[in-house]
mmCIF file of C-alpha atoms in Angstrom:
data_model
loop_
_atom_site.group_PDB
_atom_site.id
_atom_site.type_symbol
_atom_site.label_atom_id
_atom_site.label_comp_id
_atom_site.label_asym_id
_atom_site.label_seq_id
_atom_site.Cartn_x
_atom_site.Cartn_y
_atom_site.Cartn_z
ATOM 1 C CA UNK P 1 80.177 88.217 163.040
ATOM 2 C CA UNK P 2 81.130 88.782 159.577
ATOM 3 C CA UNK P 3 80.366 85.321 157.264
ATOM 4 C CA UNK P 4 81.198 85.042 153.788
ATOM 5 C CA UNK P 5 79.751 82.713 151.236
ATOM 6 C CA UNK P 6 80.444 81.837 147.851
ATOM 7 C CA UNK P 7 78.460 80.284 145.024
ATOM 8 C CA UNK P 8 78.760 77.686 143.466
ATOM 9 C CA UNK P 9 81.329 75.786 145.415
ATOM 10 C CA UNK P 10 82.387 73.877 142.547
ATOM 11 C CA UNK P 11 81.965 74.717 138.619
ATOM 12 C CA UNK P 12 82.624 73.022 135.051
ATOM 13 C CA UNK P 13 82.300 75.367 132.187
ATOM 14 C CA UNK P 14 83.508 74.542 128.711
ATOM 15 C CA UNK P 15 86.885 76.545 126.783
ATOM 16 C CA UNK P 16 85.829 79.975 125.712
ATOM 17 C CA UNK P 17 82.471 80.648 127.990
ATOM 18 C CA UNK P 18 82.641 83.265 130.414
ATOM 19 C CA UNK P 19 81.789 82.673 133.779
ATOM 20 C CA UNK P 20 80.426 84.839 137.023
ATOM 21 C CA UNK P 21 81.702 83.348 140.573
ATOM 22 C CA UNK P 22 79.427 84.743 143.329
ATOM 23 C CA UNK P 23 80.304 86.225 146.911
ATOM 24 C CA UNK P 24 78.378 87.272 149.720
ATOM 25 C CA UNK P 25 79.149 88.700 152.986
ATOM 26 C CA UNK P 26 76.781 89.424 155.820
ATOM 27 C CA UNK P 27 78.172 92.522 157.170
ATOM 28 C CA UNK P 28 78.408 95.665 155.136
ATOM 29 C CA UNK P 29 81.199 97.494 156.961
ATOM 30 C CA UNK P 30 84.002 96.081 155.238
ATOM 31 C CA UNK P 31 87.620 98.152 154.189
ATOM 32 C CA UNK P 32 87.918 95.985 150.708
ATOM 33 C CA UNK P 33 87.186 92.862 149.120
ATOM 34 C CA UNK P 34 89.973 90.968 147.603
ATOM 35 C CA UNK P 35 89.752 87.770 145.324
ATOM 36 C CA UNK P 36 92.503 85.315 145.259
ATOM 37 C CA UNK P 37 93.178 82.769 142.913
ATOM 38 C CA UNK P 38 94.423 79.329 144.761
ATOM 39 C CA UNK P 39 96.238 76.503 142.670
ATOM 40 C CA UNK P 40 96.921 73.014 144.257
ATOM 41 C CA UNK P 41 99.266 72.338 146.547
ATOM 42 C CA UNK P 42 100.347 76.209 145.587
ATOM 43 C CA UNK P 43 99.756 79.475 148.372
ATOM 44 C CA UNK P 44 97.037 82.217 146.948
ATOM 45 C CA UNK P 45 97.478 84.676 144.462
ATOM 46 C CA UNK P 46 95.850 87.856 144.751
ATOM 47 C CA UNK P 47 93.777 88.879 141.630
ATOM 48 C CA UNK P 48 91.715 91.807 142.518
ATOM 49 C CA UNK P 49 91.591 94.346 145.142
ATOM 50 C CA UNK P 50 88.017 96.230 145.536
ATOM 51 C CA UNK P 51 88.091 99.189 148.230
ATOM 52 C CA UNK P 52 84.810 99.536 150.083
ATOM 53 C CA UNK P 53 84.803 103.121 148.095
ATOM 54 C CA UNK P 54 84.765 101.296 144.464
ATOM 55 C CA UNK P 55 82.486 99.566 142.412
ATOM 56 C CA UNK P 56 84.453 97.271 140.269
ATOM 57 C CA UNK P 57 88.027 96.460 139.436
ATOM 58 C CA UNK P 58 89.344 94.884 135.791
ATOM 59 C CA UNK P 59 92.455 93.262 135.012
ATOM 60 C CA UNK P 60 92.730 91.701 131.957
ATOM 61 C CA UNK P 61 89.656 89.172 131.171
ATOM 62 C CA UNK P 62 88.715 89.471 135.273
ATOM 63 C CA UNK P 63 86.266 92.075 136.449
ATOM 64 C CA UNK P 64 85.044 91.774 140.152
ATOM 65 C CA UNK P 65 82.167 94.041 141.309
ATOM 66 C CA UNK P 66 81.200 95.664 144.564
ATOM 67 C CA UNK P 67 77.684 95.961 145.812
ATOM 68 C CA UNK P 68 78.759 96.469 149.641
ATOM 69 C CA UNK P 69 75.035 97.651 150.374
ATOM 70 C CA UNK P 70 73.609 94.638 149.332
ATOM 71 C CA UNK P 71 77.171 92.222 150.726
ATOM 72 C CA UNK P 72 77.650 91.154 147.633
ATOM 73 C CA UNK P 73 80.461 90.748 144.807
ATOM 74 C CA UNK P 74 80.890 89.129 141.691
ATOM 75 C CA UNK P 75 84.095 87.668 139.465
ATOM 76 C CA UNK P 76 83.364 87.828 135.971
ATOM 77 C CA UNK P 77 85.701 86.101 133.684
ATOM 78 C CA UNK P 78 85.541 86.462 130.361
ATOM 79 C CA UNK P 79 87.107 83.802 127.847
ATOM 80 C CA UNK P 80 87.520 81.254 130.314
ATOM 81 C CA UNK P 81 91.056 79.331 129.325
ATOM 82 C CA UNK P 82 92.175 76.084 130.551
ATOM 83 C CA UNK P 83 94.704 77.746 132.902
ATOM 84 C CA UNK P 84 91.699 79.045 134.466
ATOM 85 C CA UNK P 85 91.209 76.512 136.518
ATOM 86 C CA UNK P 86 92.042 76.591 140.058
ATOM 87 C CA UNK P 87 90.200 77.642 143.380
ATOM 88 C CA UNK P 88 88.956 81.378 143.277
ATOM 89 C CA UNK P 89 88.638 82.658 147.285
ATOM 90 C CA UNK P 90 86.887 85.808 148.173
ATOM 91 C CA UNK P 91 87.995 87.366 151.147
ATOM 92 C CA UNK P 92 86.942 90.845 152.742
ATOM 93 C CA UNK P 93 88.382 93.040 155.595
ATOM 94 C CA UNK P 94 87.030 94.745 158.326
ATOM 95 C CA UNK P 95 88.896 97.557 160.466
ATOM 96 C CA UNK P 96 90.092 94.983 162.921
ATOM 97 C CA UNK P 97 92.793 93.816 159.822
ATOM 98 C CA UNK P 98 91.739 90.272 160.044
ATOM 99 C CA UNK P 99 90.868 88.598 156.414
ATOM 100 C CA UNK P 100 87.358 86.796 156.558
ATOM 101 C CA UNK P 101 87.515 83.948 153.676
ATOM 102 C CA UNK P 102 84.741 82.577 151.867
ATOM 103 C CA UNK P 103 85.028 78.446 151.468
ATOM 104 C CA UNK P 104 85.638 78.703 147.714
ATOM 105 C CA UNK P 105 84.696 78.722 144.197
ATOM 106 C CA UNK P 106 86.637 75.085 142.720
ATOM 107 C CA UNK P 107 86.572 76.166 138.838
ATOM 108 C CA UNK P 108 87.421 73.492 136.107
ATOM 109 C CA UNK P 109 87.524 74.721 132.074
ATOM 110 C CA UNK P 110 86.621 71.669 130.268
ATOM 111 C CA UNK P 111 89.045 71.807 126.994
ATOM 112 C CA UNK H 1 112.218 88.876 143.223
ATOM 113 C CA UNK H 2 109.665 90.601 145.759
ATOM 114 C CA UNK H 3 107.635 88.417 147.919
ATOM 115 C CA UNK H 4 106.740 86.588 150.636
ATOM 116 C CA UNK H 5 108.591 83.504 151.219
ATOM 117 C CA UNK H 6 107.759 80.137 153.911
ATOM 118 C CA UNK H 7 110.676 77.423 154.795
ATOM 119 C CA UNK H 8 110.064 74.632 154.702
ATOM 120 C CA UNK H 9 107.263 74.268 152.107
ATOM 121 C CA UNK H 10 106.587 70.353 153.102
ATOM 122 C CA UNK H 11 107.128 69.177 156.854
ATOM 123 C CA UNK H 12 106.045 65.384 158.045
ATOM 124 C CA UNK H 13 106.829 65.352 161.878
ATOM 125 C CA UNK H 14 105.473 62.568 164.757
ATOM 126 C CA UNK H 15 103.433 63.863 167.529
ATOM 127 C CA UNK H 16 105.030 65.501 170.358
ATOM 128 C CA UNK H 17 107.886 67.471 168.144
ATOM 129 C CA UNK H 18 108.198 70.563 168.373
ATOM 130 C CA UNK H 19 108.431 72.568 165.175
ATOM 131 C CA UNK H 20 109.182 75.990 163.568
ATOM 132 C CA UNK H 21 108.076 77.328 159.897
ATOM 133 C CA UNK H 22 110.301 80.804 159.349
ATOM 134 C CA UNK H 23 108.565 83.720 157.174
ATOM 135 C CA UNK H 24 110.336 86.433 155.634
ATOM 136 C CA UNK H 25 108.669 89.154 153.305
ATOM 137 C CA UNK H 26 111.294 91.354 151.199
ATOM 138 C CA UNK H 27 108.137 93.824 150.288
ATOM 139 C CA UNK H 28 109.054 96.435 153.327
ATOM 140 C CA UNK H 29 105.640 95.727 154.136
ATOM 141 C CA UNK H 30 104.926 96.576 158.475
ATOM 142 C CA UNK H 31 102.428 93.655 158.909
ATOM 143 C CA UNK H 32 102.826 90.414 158.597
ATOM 144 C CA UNK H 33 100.453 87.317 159.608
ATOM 145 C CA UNK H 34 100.011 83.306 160.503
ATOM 146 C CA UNK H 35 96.593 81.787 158.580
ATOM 147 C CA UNK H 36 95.974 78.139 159.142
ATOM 148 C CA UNK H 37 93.811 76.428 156.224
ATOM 149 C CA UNK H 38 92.440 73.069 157.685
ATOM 150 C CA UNK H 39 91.441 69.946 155.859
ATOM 151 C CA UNK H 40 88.313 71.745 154.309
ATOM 152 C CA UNK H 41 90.117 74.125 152.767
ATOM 153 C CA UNK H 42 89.073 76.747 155.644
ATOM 154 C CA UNK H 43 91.203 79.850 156.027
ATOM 155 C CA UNK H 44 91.417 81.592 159.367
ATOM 156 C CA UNK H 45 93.818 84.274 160.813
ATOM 157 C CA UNK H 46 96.002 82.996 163.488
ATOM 158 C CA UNK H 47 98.331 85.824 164.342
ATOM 159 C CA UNK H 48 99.388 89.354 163.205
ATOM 160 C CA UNK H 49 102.717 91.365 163.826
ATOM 161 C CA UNK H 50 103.052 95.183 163.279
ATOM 162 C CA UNK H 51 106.598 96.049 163.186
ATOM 163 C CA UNK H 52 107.576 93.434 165.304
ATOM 164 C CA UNK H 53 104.620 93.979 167.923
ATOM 165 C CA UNK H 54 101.720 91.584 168.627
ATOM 166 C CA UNK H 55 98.764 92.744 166.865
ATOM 167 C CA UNK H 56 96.121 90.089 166.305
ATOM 168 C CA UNK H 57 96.388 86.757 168.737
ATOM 169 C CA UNK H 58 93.119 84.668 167.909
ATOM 170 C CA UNK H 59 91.574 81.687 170.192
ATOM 171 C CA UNK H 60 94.937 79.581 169.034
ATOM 172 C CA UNK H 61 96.213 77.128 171.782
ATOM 173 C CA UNK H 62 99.772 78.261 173.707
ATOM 174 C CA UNK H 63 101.399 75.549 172.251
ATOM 175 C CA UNK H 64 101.507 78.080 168.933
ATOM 176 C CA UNK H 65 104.023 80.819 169.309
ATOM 177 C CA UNK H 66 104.832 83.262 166.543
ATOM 178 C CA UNK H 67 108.042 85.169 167.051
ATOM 179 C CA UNK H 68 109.178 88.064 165.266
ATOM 180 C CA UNK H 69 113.079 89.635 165.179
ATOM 181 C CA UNK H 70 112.272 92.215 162.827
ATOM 182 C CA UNK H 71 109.613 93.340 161.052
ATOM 183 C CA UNK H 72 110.461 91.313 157.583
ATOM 184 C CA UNK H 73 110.521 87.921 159.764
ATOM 185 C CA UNK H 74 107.805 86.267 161.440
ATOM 186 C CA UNK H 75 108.314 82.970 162.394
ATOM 187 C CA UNK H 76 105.625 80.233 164.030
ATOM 188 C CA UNK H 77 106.942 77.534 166.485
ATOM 189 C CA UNK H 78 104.921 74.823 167.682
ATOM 190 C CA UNK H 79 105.275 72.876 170.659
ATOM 191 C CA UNK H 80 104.037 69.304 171.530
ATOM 192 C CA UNK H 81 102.562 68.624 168.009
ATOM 193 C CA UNK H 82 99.268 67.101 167.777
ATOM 194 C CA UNK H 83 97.652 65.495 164.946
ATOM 195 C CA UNK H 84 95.149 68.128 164.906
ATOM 196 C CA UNK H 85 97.802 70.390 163.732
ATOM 197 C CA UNK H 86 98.111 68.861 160.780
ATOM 198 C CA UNK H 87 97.034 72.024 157.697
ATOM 199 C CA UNK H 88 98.575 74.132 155.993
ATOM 200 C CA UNK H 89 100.026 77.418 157.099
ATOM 201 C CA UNK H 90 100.282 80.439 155.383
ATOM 202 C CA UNK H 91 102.471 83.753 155.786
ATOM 203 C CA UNK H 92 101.282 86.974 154.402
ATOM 204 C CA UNK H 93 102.047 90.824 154.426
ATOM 205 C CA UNK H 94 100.968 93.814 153.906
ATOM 206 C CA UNK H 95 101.407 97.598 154.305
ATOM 207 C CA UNK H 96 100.353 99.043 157.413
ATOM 208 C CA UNK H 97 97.387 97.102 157.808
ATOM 209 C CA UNK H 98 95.406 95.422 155.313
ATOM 210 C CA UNK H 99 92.468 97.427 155.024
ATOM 211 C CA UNK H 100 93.923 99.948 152.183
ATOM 212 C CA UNK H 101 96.271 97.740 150.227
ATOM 213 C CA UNK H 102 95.063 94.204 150.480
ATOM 214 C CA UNK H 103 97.639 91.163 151.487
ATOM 215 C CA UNK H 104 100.531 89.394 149.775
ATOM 216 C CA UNK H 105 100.712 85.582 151.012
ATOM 217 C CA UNK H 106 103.272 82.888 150.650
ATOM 218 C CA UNK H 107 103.088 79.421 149.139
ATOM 219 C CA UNK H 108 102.312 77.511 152.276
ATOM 220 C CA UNK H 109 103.860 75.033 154.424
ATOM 221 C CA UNK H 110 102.063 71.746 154.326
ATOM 222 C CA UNK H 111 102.421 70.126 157.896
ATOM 223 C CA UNK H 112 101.763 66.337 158.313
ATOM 224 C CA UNK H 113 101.650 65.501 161.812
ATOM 225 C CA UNK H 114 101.913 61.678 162.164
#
């Protein structure tokens, strides 16, 4: 049964540092991994979309990595901003089409 | 603008109502889904639709029954609400399956079940 995990669950960082948000999943045979940014109260908004094929995706000061051997992923964000701040979700899928969520990374930017 | 979109986005009902949240996705996506995300912040898949056909029906009790007229609506009705119900429930879409092109989602509907 695929599990995902992601560390830290919560995370202060000051204006300006850059920041790596960790996922892991247990099983390798996964379709993609896609992170989602989640604001209170608000639904989730896809960030990055990884196929199992690729290694890393960028948009803008984001970069998410692939290491489906080892069930792992990583959000790098570089020039953390205030507006940062929200819940990052990582979230992989498996042939059956159902989205396996990890609990969370709660992100604050400290002004 | 493209997306998918959840009525009502806040619902307070008493126990024993029965309720219905409507989805509609203007993407021409195929799929389209029910997640529930509980008081821990938990998200789980519910139900899926492909092109108005059952897909995905998870260990979710009868009282839950998603309905879909066409394949840009998918709509979840609950009967008998219990407090337990109380979460917030989330539409989303996607092309033929997930597994290529990843998954739009709505805002939510927060459900208060008093």
């Amino acid at each position: 049964k695929q599990e995902v995990t992601q560390i830290p669950a919560a995370l202060s960082v000051p204006e300006g540092e850059n920041l790596v948000l960790n996922c892991s999943f247990t099983d390798s045979a996964i379709y993609n991994l896609q992170w989602f940014r989640q604001d209170p109260g608000k639904g989730l908004t896809s960030l990055l979309l990884i196929q199992s094929s690729q290694r890393e995706q960028t948009s803008g000061r984001l970069n998410a990595s692939l290491d489906k051997s080892s069930g792992r992923s990583t959000l790098y964000i570089a020039a953390s901003q205030p507006g940062d701040s929200a819940t990052y979700l990582c979230a992989v899928t498996g042939g059956d089409d159902k989205i396996i969520f990890g609990k969370g990374t709660r992100l604050h930017i400290l002004p | 603008d493209t997306a998918v979109s959840q009525t009502p986005k806040y619902l307070v009902t008493q126990m024993g109502n029965d309720k219905s949240i409507k989805c509609e996705q203007n993407l021409g996506h195929d799929t389209m889904y029910w997640y529930k995300q509980d008081s821990k912040k938990f998200l789980k898949i519910m139900f899926s639709y492909n092109n108005k056909e059952l897909i995905i029906n998870e260990t979710v009790p009868n009282r839950f029954s998603p309905k879909s007229p066409d394949k840009a609506h998918l709509n979840l009705h609950i009967n008998s609400l219990e407090l337990g119900d109380s979460a917030v429930y989330f539409c989303a879409s996607s092309p033929y399956g997930g597994a290529n092109y990843g998954y739009t989602f709505g805002s939510g509907t927060r459900l208060t079940v008093v």
